[in-house]
PDB file of C-alpha atoms and ligand atoms in Angstrom:
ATOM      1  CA  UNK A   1     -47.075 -19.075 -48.907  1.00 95.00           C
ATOM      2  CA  UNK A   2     -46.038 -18.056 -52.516  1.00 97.00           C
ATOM      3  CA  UNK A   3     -47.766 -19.142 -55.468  1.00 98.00           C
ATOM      4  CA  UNK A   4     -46.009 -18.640 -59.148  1.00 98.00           C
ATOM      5  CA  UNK A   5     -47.991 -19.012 -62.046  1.00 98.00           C
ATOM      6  CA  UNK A   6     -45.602 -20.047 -64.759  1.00 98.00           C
ATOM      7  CA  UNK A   7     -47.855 -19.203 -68.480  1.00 98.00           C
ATOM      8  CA  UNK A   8     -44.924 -20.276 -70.354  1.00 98.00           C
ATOM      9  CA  UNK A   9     -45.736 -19.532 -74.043  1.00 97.00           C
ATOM     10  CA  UNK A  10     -49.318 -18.429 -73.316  1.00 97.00           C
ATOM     11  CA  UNK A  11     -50.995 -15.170 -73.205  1.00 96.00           C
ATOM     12  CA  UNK A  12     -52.356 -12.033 -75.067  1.00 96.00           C
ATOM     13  CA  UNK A  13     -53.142  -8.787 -73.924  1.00 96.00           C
ATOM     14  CA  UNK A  14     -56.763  -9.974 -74.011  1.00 94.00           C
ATOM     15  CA  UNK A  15     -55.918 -12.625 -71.623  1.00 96.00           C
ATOM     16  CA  UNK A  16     -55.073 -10.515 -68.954  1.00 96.00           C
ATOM     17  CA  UNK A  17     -58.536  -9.240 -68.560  1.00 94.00           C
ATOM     18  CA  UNK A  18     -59.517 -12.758 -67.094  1.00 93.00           C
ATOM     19  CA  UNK A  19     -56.541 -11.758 -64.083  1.00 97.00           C
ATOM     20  CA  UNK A  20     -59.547  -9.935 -62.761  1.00 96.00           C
ATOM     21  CA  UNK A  21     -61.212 -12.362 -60.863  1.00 96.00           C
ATOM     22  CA  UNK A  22     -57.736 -12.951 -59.441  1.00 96.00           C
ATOM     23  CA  UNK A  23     -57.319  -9.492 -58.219  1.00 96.00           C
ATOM     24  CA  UNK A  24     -60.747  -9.119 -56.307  1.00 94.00           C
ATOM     25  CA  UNK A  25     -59.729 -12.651 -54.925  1.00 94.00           C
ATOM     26  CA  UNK A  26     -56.429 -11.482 -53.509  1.00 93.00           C
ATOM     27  CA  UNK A  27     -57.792  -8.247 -52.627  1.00 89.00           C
ATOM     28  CA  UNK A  28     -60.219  -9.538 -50.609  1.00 86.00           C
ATOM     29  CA  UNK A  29     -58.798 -12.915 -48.937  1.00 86.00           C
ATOM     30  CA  UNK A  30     -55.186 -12.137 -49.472  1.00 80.00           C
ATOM     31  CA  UNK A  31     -53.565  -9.738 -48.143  1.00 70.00           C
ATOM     32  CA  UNK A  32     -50.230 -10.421 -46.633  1.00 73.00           C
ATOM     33  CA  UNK A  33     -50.662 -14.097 -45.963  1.00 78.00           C
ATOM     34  CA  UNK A  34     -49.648 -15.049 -49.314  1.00 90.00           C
ATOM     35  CA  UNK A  35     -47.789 -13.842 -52.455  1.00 95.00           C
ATOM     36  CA  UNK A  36     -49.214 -14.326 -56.006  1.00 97.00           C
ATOM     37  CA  UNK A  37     -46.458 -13.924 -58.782  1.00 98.00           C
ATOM     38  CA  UNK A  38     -47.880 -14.219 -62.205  1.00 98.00           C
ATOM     39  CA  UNK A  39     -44.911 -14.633 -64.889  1.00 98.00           C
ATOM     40  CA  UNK A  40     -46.049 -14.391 -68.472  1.00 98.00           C
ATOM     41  CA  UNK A  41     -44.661 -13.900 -71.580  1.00 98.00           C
ATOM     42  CA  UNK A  42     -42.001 -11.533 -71.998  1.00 98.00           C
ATOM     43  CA  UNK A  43     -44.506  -9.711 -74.838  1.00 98.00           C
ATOM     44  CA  UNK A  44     -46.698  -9.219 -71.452  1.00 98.00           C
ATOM     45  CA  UNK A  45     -44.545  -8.365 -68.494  1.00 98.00           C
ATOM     46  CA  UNK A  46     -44.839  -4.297 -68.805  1.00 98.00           C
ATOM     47  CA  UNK A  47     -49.134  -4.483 -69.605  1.00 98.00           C
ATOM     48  CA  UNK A  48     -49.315  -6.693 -67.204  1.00 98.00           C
ATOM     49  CA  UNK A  49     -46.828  -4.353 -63.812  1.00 98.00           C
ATOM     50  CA  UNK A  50     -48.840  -1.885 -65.032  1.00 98.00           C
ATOM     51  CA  UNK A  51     -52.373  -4.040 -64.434  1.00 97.00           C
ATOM     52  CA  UNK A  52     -51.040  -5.003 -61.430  1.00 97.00           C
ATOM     53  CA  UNK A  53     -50.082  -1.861 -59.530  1.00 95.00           C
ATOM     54  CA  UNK A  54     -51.694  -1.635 -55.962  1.00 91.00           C
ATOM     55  CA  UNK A  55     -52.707  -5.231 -55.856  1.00 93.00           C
ATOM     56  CA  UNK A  56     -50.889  -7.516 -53.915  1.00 90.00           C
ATOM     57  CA  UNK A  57     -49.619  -9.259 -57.081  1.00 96.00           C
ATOM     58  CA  UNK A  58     -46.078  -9.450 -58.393  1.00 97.00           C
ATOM     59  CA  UNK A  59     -44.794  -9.653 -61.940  1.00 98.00           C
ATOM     60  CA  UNK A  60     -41.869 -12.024 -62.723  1.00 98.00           C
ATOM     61  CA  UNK A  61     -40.164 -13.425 -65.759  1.00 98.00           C
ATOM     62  CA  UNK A  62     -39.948 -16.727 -66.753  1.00 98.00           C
ATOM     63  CA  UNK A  63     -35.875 -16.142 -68.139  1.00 98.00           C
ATOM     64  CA  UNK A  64     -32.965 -13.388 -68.946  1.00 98.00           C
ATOM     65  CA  UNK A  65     -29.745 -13.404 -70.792  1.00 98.00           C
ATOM     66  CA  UNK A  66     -26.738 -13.752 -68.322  1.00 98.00           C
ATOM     67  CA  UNK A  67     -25.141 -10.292 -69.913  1.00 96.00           C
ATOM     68  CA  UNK A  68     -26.160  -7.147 -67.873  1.00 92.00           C
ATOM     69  CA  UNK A  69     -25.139  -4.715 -71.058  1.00 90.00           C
ATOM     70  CA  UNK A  70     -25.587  -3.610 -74.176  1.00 89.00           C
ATOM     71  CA  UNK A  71     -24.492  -6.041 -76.569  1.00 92.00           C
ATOM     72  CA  UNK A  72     -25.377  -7.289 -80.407  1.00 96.00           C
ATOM     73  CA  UNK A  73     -27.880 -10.702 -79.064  1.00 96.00           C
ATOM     74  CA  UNK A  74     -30.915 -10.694 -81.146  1.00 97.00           C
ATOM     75  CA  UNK A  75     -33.713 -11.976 -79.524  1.00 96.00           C
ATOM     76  CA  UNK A  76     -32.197 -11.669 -76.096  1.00 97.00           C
ATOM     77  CA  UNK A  77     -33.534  -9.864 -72.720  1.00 98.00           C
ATOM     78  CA  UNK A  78     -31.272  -9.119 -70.006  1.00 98.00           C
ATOM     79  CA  UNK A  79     -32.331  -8.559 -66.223  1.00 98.00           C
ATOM     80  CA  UNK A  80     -32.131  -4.844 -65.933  1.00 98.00           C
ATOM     81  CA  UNK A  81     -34.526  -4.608 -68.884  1.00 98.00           C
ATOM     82  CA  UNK A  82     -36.863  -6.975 -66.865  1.00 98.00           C
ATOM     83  CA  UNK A  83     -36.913  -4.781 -64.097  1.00 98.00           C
ATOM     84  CA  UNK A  84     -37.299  -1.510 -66.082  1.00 98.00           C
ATOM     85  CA  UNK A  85     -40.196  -3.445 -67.369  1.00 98.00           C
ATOM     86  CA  UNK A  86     -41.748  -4.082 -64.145  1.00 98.00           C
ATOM     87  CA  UNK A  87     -40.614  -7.539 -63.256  1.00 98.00           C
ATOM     88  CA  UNK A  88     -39.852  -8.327 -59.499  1.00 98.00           C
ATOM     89  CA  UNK A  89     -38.897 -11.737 -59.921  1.00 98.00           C
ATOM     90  CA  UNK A  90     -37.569 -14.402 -62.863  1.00 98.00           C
ATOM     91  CA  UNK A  91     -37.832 -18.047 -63.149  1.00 98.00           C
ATOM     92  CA  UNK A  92     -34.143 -19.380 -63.933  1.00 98.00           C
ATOM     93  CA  UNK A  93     -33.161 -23.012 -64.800  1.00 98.00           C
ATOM     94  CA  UNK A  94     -36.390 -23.937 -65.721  1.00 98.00           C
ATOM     95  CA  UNK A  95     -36.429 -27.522 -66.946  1.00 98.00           C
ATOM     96  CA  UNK A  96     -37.722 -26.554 -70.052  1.00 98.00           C
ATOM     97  CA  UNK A  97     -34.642 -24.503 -70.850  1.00 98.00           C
ATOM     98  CA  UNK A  98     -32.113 -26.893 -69.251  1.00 98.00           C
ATOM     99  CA  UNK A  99     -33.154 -29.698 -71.811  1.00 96.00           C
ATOM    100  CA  UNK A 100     -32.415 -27.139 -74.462  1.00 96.00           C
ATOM    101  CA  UNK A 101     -28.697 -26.708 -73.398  1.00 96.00           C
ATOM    102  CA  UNK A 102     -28.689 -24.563 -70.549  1.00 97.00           C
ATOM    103  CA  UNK A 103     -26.123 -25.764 -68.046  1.00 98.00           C
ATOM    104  CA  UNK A 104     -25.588 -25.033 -63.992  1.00 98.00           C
ATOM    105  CA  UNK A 105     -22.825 -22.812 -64.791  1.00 98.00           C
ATOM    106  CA  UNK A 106     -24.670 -20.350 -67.432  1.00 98.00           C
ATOM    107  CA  UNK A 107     -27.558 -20.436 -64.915  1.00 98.00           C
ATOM    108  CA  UNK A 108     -25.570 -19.267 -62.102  1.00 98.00           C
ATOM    109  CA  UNK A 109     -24.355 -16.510 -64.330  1.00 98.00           C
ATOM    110  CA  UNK A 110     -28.265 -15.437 -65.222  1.00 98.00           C
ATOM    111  CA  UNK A 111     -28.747 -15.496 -61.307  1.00 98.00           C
ATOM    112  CA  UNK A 112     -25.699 -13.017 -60.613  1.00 98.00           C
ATOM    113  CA  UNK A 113     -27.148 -10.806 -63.237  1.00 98.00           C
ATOM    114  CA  UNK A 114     -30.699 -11.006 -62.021  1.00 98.00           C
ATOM    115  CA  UNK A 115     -29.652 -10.231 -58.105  1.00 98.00           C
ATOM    116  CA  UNK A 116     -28.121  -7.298 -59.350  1.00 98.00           C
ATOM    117  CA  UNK A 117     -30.308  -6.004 -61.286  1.00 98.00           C
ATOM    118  CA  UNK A 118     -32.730  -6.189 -58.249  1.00 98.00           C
ATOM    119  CA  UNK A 119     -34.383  -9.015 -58.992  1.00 98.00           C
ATOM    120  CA  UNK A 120     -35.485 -12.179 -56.868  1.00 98.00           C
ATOM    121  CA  UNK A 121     -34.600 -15.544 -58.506  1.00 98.00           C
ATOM    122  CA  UNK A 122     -36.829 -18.528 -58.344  1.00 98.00           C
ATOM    123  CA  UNK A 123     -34.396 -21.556 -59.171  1.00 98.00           C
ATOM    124  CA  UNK A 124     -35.907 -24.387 -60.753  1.00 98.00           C
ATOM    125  CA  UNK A 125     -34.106 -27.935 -59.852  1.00 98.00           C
ATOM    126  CA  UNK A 126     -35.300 -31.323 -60.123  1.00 98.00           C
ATOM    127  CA  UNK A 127     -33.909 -34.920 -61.229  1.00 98.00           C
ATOM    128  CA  UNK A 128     -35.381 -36.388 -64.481  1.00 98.00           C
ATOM    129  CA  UNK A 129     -36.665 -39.727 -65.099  1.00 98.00           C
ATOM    130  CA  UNK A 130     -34.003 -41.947 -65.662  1.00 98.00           C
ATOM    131  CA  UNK A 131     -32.073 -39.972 -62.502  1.00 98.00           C
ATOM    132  CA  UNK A 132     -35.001 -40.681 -60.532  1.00 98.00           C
ATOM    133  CA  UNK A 133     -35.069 -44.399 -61.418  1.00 98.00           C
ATOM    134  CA  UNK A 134     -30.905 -44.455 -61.190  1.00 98.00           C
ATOM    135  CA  UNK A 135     -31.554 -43.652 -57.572  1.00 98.00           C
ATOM    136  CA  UNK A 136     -29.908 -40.326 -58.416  1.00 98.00           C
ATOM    137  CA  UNK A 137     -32.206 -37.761 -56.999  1.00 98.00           C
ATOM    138  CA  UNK A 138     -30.351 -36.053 -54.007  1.00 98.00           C
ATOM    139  CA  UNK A 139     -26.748 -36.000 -55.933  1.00 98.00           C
ATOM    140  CA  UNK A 140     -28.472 -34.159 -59.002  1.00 98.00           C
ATOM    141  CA  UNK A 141     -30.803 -31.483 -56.645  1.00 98.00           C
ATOM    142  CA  UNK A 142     -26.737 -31.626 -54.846  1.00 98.00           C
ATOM    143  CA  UNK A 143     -25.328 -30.559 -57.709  1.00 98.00           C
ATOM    144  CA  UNK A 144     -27.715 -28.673 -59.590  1.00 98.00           C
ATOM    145  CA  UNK A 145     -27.763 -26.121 -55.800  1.00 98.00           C
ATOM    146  CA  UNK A 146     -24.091 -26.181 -55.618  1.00 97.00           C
ATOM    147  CA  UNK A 147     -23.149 -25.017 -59.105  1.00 98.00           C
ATOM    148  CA  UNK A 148     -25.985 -22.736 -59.724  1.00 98.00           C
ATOM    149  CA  UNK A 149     -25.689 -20.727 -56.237  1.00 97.00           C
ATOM    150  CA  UNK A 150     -21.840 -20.546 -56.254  1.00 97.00           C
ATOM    151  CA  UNK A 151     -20.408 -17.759 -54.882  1.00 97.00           C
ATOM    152  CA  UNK A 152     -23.912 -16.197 -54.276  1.00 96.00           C
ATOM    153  CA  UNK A 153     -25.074 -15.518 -50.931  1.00 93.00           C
ATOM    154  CA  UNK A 154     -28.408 -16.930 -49.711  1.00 89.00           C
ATOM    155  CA  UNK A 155     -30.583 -14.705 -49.080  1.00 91.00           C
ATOM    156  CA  UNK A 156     -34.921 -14.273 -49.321  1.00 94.00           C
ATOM    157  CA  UNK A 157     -33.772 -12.848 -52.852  1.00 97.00           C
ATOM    158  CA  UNK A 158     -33.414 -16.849 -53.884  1.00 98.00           C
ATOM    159  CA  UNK A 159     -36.440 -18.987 -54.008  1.00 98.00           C
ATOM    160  CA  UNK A 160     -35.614 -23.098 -54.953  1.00 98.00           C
ATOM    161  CA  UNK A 161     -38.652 -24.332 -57.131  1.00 98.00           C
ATOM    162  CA  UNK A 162     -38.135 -28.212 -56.661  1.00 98.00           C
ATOM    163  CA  UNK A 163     -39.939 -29.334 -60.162  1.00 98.00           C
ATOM    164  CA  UNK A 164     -39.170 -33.321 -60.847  1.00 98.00           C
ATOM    165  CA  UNK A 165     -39.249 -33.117 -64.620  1.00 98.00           C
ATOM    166  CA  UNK A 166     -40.740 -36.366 -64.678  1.00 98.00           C
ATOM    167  CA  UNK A 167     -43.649 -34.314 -63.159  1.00 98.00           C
ATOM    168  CA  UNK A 168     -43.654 -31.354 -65.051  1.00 98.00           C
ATOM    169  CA  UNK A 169     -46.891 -31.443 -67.469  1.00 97.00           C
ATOM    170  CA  UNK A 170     -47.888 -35.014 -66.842  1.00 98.00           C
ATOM    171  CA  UNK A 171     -50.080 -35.222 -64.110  1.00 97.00           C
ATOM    172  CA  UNK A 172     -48.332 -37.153 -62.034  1.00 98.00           C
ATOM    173  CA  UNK A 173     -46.566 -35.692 -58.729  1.00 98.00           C
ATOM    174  CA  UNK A 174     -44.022 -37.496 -56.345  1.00 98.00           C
ATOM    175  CA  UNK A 175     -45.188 -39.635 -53.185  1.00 98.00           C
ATOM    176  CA  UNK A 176     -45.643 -37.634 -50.027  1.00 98.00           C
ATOM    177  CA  UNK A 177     -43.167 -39.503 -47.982  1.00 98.00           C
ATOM    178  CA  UNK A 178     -40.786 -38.806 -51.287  1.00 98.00           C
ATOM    179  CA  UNK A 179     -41.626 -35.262 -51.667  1.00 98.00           C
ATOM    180  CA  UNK A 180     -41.447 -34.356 -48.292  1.00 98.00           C
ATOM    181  CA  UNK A 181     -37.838 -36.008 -47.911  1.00 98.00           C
ATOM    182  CA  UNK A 182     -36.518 -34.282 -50.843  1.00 98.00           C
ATOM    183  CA  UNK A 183     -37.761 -30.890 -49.482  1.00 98.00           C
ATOM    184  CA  UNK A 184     -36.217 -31.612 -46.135  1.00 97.00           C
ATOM    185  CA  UNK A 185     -32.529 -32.224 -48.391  1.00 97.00           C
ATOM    186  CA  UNK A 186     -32.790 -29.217 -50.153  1.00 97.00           C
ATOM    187  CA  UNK A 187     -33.385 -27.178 -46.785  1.00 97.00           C
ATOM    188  CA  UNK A 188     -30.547 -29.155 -45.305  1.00 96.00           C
ATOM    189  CA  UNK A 189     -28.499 -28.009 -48.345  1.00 95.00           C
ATOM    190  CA  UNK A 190     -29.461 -24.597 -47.895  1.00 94.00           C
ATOM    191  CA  UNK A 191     -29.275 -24.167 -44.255  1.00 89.00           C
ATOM    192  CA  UNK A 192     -30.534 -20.875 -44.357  1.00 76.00           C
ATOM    193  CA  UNK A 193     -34.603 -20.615 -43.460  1.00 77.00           C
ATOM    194  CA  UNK A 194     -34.773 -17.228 -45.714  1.00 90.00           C
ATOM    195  CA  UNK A 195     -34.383 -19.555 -48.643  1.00 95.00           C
ATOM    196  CA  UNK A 196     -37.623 -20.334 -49.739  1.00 97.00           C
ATOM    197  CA  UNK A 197     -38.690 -24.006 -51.161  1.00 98.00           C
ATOM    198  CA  UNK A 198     -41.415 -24.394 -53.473  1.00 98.00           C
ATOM    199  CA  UNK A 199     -43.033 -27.362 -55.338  1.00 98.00           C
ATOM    200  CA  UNK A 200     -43.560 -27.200 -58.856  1.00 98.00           C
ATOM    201  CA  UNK A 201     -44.769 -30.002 -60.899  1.00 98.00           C
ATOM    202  CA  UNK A 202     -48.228 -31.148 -61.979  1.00 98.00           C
ATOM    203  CA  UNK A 203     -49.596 -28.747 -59.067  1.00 98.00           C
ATOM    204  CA  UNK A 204     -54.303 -28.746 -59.594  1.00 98.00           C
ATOM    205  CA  UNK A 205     -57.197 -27.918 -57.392  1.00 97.00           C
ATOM    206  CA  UNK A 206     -57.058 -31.740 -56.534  1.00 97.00           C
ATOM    207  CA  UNK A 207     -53.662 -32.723 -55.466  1.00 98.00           C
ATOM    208  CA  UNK A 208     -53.268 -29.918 -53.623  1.00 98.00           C
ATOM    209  CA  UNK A 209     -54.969 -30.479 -50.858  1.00 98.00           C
ATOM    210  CA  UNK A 210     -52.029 -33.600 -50.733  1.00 98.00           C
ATOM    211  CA  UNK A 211     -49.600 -31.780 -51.240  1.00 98.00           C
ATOM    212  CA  UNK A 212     -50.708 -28.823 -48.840  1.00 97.00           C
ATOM    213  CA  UNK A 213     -49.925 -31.762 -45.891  1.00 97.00           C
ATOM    214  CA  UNK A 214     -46.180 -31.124 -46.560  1.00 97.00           C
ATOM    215  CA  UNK A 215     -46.004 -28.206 -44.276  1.00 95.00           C
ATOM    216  CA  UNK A 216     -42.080 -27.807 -45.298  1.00 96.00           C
ATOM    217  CA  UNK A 217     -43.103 -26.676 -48.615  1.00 98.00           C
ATOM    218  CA  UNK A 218     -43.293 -22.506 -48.730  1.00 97.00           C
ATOM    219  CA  UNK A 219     -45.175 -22.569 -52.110  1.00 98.00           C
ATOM    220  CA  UNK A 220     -45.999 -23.936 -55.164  1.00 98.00           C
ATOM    221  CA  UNK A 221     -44.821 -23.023 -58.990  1.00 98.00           C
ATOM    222  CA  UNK A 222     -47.843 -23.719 -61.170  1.00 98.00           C
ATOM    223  CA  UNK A 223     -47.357 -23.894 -64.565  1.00 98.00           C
ATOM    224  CA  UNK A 224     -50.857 -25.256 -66.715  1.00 97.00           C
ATOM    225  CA  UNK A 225     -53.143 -24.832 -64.510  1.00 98.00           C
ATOM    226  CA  UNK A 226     -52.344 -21.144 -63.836  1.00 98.00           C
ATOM    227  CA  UNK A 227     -54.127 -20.400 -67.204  1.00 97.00           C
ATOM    228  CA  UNK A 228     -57.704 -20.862 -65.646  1.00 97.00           C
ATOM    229  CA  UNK A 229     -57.947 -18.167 -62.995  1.00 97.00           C
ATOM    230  CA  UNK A 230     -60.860 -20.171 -61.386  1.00 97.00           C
ATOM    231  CA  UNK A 231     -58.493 -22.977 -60.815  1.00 98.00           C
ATOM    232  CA  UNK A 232     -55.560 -21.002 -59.741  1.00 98.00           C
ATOM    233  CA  UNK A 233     -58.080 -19.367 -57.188  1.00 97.00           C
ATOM    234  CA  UNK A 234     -59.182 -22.929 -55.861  1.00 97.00           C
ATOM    235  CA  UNK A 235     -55.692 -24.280 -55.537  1.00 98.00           C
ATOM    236  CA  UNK A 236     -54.766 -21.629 -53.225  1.00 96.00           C
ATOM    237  CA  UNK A 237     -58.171 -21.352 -51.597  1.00 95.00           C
ATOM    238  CA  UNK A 238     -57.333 -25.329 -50.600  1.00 96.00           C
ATOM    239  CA  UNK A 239     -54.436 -24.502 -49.223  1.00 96.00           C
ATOM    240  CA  UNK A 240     -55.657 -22.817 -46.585  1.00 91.00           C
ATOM    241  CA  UNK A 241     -59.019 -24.826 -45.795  1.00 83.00           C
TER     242      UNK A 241
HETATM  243  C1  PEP B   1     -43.732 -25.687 -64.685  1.00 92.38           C
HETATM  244  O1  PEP B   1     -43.536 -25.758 -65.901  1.00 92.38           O
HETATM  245  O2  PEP B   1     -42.998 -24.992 -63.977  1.00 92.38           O
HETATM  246  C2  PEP B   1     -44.830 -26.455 -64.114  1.00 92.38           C
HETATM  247  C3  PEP B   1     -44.867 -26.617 -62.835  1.00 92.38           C
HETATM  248  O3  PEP B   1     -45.741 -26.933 -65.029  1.00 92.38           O
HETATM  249  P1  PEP B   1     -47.061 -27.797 -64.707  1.00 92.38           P
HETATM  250  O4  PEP B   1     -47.716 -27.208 -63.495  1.00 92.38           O
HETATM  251  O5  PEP B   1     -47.892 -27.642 -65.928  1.00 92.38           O
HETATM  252  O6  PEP B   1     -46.601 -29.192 -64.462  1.00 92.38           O
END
């Protein structure tokens, strides 16, 4: 099982004292059976590989620029300095981004980019609101795989984060029966079992052990509640029990 904690916009170096109580957890429970990726800030990716080292933690980014070289884009991080930062893995076509103009085809560019740079891609897709309500859900998570993985090989390097955006941030998650048949499309879709499929949306120490019935789901991409350590620890602690 993977769990990504998504901090968004959150984090100082302060902050990543309180990852302690994370690390003994995962030292001590862990192990192999699971895979905590913590993806802050950019301002915090290099403190943080370098907190990190000989845990069983990863580092990952939560975006990149689609460009692999040089060139004159203030304010803009490309893969390869991700990785020479420490990053294993980056969070691309995040919901958050799409809404502010970020389309399949630019995405599928940042994932190129990121797979060569050595990087492993989680892909955020989901359907929005109106889509859902439109009866639109499988032709968007369709399209959205289609366009962004084109011409790129499916591998264990590509993780799909299936994140509703009608979920994201609201509390509210998708019914089982509706969850669990979307997950089973987007495998279908795939048709390759070294794709991982994770659940993002909403994820807490309460649903979870809901959502945890879904044994199709690989992982979960937590976003909020990831700021509390003692919460991250109980969602994955639920998993399991
Ligand atoms: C996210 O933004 O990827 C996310 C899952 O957020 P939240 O858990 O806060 O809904």
């Amino acid at each position: 099982m993977y769990f990504i904690a998504n901090w968004k916009m959150y984090g100082g170096l302060k902050t990543l004292n309180s990852l302690n109580k994370v690390i003994s957890f995962s030292k001590s429970n862990l192990k192999n059976k699971s895979k905590i990726v913590y993806c802050p800030p950019f301002t915090l990716i290099s403190s943080l590989s370098q907190k990190l080292k000989n845990t069983y933690i990863d580092v990952g980014a939560q975006n990149c620029h689609e460009s692999q070289k040089y060139a004159s884009l203030t304010g803009q991080v490309n893969s390869n300095m991700l990785k020479e930062s420490g990053a294993k893995f980056v969070i691309l076509g995040h919901s958050e981004n799409r809404i502010i103009g970020e389309e399949n085809n630019l995405i599928n560019k940042k994932i190129k980019s990121s797979l060569k740079a050595g990087l492993k891609v989680i892909l955020c897709i989901g359907e929005t609101l109106k889509e859902k309500k439109k009866y639109k859900t499988t032709k968007v998570l369709k399209n959205q795989i289609n366009n962004c993985l084109n011409g790129i090989k499916k591998s264990s390097k590509i993780f799909i984060a299936y994140e509703p955006v009608w979920a994201i941030g609201t509390g509210h998650i998708p019914k089982l029966d509706d969850l669990k048949e979307n997950i089973l499309f987007i495998k279908n879709i795939l048709k390759n079992n070294s794709v991982k499929v994770l659940y993002g949306g909403s994820v807490n120490s309460k649903n979870i052990t809901d959502l945890k019935k879904i044994e199709l789901i690989d992982g979960f991409l937590i976003g909020g509640e990831s700021r509390y350590p003692k919460k991250f620890i109980d969602i994955i602690k639920k998993t399991y029990n």
